[in-house]
JSON list of C-alpha atoms in Angstrom, two decimals:
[
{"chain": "D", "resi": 183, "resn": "UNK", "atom": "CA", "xyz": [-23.06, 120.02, 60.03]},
{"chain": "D", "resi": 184, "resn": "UNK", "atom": "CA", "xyz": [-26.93, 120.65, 59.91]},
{"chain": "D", "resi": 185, "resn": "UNK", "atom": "CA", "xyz": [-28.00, 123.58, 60.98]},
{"chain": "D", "resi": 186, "resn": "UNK", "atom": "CA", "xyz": [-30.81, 121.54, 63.17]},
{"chain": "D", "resi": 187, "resn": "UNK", "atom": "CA", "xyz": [-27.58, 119.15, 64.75]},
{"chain": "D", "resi": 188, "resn": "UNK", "atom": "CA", "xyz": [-25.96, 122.84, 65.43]},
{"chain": "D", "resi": 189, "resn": "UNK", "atom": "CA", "xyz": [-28.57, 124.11, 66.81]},
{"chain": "D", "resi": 190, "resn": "UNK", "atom": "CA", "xyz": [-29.44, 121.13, 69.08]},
{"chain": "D", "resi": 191, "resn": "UNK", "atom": "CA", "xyz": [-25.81, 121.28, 70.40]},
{"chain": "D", "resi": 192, "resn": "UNK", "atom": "CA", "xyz": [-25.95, 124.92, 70.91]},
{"chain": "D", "resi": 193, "resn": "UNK", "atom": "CA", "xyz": [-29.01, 125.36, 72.95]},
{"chain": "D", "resi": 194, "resn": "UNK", "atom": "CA", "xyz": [-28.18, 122.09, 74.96]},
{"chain": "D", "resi": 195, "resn": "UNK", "atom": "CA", "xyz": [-24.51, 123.75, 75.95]},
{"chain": "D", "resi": 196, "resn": "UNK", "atom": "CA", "xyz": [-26.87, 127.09, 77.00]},
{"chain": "D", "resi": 197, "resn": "UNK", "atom": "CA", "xyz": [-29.28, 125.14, 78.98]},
{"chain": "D", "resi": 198, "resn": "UNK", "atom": "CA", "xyz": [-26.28, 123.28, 80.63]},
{"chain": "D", "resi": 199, "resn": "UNK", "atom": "CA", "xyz": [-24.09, 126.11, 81.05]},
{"chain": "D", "resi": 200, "resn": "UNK", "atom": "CA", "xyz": [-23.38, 127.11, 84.22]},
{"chain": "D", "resi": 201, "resn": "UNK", "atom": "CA", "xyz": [-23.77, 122.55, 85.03]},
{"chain": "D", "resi": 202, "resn": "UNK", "atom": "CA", "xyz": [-20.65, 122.14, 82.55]},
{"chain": "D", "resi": 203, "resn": "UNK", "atom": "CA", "xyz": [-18.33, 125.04, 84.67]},
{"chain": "D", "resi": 204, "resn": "UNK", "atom": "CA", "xyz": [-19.72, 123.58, 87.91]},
{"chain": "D", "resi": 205, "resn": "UNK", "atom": "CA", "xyz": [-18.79, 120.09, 86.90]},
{"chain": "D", "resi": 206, "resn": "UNK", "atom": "CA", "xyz": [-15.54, 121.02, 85.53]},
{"chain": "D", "resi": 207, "resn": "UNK", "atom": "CA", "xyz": [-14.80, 123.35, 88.31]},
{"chain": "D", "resi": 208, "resn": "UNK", "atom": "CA", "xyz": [-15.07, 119.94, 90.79]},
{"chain": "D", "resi": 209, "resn": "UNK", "atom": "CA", "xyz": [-13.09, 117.64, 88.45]},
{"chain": "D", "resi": 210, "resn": "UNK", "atom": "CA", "xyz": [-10.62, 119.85, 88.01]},
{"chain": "D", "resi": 211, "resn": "UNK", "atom": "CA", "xyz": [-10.20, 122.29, 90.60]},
{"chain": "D", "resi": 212, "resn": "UNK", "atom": "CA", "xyz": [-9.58, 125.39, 88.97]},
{"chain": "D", "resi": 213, "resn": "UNK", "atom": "CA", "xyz": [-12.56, 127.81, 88.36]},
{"chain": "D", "resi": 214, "resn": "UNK", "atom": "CA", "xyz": [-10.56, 129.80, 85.33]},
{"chain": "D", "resi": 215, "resn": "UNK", "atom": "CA", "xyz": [-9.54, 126.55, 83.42]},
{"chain": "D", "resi": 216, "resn": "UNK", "atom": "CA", "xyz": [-13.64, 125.75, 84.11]},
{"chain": "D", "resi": 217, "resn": "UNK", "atom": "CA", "xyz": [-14.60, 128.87, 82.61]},
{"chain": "D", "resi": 218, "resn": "UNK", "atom": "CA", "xyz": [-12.15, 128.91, 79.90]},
{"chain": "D", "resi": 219, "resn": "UNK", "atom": "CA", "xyz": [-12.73, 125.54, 78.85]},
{"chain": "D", "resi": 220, "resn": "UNK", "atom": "CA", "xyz": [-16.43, 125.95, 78.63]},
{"chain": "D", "resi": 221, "resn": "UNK", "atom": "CA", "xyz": [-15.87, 129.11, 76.36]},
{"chain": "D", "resi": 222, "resn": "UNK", "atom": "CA", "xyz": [-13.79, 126.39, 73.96]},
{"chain": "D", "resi": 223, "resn": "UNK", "atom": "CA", "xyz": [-16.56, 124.19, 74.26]},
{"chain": "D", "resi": 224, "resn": "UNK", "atom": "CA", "xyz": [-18.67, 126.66, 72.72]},
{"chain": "D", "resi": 225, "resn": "UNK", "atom": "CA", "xyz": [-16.08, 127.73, 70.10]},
{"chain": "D", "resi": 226, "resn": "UNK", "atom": "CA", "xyz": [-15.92, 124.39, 69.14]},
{"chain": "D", "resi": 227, "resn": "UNK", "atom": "CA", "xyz": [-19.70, 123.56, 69.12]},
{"chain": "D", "resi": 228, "resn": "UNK", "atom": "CA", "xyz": [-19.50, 126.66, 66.69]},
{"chain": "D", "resi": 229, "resn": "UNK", "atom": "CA", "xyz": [-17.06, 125.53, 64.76]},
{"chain": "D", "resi": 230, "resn": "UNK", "atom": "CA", "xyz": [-18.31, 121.53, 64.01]},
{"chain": "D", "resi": 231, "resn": "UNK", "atom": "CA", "xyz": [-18.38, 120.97, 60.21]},
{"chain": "D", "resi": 232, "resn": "UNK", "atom": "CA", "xyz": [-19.71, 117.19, 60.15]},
{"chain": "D", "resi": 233, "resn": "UNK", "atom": "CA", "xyz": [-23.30, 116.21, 61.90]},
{"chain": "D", "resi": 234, "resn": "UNK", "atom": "CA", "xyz": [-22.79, 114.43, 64.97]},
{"chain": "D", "resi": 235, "resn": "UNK", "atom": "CA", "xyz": [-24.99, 111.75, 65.64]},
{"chain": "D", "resi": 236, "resn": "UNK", "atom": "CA", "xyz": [-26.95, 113.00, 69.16]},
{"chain": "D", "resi": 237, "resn": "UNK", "atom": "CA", "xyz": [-29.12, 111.01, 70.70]},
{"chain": "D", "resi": 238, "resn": "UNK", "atom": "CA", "xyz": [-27.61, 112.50, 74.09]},
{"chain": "D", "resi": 239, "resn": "UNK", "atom": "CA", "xyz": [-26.44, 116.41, 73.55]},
{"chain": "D", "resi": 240, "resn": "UNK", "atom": "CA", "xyz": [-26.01, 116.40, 77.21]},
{"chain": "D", "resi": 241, "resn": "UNK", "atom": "CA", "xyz": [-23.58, 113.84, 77.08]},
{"chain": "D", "resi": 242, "resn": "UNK", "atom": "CA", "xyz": [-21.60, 114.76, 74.23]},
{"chain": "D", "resi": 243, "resn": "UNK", "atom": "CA", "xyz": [-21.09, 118.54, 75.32]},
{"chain": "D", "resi": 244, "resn": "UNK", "atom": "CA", "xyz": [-19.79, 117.36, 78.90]},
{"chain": "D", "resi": 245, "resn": "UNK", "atom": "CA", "xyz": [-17.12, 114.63, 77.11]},
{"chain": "D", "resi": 246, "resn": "UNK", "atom": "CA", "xyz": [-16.26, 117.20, 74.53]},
{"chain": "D", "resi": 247, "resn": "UNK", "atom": "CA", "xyz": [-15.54, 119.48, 77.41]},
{"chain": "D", "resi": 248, "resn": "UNK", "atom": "CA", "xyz": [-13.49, 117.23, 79.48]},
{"chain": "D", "resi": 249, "resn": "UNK", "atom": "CA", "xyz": [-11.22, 116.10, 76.37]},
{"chain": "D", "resi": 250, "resn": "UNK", "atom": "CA", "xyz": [-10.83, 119.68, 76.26]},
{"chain": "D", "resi": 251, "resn": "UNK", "atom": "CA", "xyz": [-9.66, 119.94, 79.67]},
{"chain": "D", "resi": 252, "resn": "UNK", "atom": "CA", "xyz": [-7.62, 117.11, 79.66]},
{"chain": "D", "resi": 253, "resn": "UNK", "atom": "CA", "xyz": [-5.72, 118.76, 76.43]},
{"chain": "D", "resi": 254, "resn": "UNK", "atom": "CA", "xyz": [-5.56, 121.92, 77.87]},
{"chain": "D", "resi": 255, "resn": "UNK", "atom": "CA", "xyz": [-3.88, 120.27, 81.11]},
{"chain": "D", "resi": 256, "resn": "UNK", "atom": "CA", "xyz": [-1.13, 119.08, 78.71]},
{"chain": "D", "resi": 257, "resn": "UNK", "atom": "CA", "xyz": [-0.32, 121.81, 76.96]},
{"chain": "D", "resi": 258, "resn": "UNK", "atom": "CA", "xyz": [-0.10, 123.67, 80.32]},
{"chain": "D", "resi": 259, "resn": "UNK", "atom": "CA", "xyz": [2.24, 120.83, 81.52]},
{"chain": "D", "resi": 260, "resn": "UNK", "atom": "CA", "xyz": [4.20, 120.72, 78.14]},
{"chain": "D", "resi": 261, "resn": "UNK", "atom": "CA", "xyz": [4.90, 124.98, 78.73]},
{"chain": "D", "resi": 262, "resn": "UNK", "atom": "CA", "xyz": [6.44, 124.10, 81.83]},
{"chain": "D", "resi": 263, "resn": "UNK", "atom": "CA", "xyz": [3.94, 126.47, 83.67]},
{"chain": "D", "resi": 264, "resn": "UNK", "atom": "CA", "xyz": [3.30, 123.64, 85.53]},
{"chain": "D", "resi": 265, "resn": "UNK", "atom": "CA", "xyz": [2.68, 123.61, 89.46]},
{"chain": "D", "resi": 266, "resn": "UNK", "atom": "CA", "xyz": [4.26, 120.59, 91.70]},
{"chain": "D", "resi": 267, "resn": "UNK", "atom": "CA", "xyz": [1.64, 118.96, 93.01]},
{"chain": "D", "resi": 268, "resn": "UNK", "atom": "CA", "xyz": [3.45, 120.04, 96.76]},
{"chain": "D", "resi": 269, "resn": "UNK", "atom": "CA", "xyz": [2.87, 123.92, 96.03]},
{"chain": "D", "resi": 270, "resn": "UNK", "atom": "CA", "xyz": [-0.81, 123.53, 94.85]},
{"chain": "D", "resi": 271, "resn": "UNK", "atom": "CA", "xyz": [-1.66, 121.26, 98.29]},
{"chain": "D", "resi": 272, "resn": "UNK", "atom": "CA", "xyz": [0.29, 123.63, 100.78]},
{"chain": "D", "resi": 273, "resn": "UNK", "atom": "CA", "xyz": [-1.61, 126.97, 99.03]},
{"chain": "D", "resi": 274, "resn": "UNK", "atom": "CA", "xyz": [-4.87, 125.34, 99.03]},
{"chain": "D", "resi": 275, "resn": "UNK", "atom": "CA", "xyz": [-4.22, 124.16, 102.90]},
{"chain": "D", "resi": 276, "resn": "UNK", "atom": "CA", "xyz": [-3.60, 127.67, 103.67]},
{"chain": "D", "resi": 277, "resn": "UNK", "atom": "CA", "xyz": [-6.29, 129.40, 101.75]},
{"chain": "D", "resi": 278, "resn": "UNK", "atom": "CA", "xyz": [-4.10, 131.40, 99.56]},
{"chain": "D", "resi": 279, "resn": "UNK", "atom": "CA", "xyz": [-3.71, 131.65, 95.89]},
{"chain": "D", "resi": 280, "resn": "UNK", "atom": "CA", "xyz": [-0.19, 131.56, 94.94]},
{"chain": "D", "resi": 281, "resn": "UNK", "atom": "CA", "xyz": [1.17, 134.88, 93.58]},
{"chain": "D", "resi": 282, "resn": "UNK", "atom": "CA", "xyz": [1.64, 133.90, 89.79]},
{"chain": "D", "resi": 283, "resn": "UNK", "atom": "CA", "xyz": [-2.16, 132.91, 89.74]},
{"chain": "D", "resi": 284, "resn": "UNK", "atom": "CA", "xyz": [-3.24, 136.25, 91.28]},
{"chain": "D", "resi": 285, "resn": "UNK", "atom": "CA", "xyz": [-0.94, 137.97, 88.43]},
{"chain": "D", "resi": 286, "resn": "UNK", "atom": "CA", "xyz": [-2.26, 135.90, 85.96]},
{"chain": "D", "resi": 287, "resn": "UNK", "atom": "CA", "xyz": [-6.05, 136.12, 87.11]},
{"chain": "D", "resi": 288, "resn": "UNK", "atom": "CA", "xyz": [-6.01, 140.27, 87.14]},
{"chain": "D", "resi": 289, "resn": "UNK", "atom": "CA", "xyz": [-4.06, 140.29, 83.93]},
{"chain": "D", "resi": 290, "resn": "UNK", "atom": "CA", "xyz": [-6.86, 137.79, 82.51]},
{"chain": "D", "resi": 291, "resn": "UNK", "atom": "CA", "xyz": [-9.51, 140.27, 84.48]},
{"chain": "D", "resi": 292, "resn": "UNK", "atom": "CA", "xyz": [-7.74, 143.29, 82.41]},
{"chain": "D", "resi": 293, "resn": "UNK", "atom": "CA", "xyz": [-8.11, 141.63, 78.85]},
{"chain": "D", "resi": 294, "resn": "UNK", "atom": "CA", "xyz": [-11.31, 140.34, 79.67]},
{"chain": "D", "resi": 295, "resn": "UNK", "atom": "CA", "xyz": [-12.89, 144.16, 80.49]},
{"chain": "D", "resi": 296, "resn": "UNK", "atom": "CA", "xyz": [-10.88, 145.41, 77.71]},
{"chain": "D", "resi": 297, "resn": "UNK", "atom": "CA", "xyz": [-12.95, 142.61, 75.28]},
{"chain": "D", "resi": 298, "resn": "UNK", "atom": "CA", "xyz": [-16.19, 143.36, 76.57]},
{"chain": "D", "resi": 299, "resn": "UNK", "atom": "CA", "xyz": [-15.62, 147.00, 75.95]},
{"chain": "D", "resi": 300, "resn": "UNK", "atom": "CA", "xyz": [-15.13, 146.15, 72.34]},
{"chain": "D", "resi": 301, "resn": "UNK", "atom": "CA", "xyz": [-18.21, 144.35, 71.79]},
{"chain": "D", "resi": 302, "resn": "UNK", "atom": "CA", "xyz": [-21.09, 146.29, 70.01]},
{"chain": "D", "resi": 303, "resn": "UNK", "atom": "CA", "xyz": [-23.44, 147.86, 72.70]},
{"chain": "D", "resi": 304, "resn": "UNK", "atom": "CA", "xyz": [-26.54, 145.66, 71.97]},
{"chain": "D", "resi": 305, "resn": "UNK", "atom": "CA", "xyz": [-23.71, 142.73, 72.44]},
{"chain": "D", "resi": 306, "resn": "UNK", "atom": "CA", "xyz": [-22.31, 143.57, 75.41]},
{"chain": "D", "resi": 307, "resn": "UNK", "atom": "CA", "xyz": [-25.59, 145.08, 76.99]},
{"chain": "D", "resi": 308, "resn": "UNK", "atom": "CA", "xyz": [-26.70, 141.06, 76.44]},
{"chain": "D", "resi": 309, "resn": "UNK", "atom": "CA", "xyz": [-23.36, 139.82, 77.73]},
{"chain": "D", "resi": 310, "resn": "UNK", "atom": "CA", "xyz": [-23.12, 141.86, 80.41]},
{"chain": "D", "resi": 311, "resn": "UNK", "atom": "CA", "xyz": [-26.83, 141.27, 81.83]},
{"chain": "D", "resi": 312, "resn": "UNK", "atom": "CA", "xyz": [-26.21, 137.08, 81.71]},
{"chain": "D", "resi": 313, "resn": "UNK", "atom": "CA", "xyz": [-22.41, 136.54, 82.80]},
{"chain": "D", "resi": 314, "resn": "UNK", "atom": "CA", "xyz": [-22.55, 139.43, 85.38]},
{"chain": "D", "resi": 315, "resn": "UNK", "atom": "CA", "xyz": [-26.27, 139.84, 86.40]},
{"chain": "D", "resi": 316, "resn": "UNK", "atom": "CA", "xyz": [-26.60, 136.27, 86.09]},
{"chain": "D", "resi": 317, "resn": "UNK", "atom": "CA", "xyz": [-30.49, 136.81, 84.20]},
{"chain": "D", "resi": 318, "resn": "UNK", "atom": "CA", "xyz": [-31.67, 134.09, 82.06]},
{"chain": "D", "resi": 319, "resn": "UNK", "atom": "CA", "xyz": [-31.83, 134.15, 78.10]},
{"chain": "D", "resi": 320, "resn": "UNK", "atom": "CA", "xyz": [-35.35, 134.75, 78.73]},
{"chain": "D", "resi": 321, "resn": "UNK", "atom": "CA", "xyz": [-35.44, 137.18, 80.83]},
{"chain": "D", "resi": 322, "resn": "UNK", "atom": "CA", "xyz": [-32.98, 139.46, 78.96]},
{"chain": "D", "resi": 323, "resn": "UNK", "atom": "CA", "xyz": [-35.16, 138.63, 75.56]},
{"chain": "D", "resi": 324, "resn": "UNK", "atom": "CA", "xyz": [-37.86, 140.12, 77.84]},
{"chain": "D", "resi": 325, "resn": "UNK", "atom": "CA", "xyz": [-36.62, 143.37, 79.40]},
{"chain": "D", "resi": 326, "resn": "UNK", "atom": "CA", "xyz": [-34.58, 144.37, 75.95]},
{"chain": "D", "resi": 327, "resn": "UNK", "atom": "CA", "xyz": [-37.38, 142.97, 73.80]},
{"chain": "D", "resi": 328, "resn": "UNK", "atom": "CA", "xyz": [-35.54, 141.10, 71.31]},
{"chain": "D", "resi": 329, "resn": "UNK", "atom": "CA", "xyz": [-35.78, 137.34, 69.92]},
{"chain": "D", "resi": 330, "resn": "UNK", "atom": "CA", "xyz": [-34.10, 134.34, 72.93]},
{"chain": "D", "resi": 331, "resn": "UNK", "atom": "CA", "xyz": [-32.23, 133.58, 69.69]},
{"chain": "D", "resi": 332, "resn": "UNK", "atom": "CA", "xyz": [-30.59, 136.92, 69.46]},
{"chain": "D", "resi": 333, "resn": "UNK", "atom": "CA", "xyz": [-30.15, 136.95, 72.87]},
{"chain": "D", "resi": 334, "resn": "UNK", "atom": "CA", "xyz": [-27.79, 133.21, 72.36]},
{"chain": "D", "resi": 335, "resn": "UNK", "atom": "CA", "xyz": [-25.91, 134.78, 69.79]},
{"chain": "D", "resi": 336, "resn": "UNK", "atom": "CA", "xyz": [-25.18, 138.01, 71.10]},
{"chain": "D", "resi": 337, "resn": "UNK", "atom": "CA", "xyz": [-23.78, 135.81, 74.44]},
{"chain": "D", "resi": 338, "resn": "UNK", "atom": "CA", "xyz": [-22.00, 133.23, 72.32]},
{"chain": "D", "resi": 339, "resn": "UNK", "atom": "CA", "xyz": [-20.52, 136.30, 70.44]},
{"chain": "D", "resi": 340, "resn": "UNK", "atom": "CA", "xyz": [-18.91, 137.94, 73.32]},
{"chain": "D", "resi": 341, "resn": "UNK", "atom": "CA", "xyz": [-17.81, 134.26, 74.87]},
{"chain": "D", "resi": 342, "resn": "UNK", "atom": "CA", "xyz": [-16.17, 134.18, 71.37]},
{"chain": "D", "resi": 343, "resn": "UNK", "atom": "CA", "xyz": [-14.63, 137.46, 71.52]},
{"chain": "D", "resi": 344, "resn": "UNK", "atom": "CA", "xyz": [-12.94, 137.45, 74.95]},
{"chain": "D", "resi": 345, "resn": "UNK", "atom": "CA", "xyz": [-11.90, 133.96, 74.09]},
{"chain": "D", "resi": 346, "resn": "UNK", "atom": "CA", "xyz": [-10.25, 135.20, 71.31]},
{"chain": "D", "resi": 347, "resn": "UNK", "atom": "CA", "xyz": [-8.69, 137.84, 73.43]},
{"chain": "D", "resi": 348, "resn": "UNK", "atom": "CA", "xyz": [-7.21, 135.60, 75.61]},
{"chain": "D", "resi": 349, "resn": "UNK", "atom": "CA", "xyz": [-6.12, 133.10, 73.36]},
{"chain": "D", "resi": 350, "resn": "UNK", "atom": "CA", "xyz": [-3.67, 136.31, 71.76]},
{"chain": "D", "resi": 351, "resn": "UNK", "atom": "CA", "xyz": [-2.34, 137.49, 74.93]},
{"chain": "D", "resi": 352, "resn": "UNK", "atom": "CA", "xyz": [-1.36, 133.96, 76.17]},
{"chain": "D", "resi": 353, "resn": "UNK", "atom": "CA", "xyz": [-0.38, 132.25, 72.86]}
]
């Protein structure tokens, strides 16, 4: 893949970010599978060894994503960690998660701190200031005074990391 195609894709799934969990998080429900598959998303973008024609980056990160989802449905249903359809409706109706979620959730919560202690402290200062102060690429380039591009990587390299976490605790 060309370096200009990758970098296209990459600052087009920046820009629409936080648009990709939203939509996801509607189509599908589910916040965590919104987050995670948006962190995949990336990974893949990453990852793309052929140039991809792109007349509409928008459009091919949000189909990418939701082929994603779709396969990571499956392979939720296929592990038999599948809710009925009954349970989901009668815990939503009543506003409360159901226990194996909660476990699951803290448990992802746990590995997730662990990850972002491991990152390098330029890394995680990056990380830290977009996913949990919610500040811009820009305005992180600005009060650390490094490069926006530095500022992508460093946030695609912690996505990558704690996705990488994950992905060994629930293989």
């Amino acid at each position: 893949m060309s370096h200009h195609t990758d970098s296209i894709l990459l600052a087009t799934l920046i820009t629409y970010y936080d648009d990709l969990k939203a939509f996801l998080t509607r189509k599908y429900g589910c916040r965590l599978l919104a987050e995670e598959v948006v962190q995949e998303t990336c990974l893949r973008v990453n990852q793309l060894t052929h140039p991809v024609a792109l007349d509409h980056p928008r459009a091919y990160l949000f189909k990418m994503a939701a082929n994603l989802a779709v396969d990571h449905l499956r392979s939720e249903k296929r592990r038999t960690r599948y809710i009925s359809a009954e349970a989901v409706t009668e815990n939503v109706s009543n506003g409360m998660p159901l226990p194996e979620t909660v476990i699951d959730y803290q448990q992802r919560l746990a590995i997730l701190q662990k990850a972002i202690e491991e990152l390098p402290p330029r890394c995680r200062e990056v990380f830290m200031l977009h996913k949990f102060e919610g500040l811009s690429h820009l305005e992180i380039a600005h009060r650390l005074k490094i490069s926006r591009n530095m500022v992508e990587k460093h946030v695609i390299r912690g996505l990558a990391h704690c996705r990488d976490r994950l992905r060994q605790t629930f293989q």
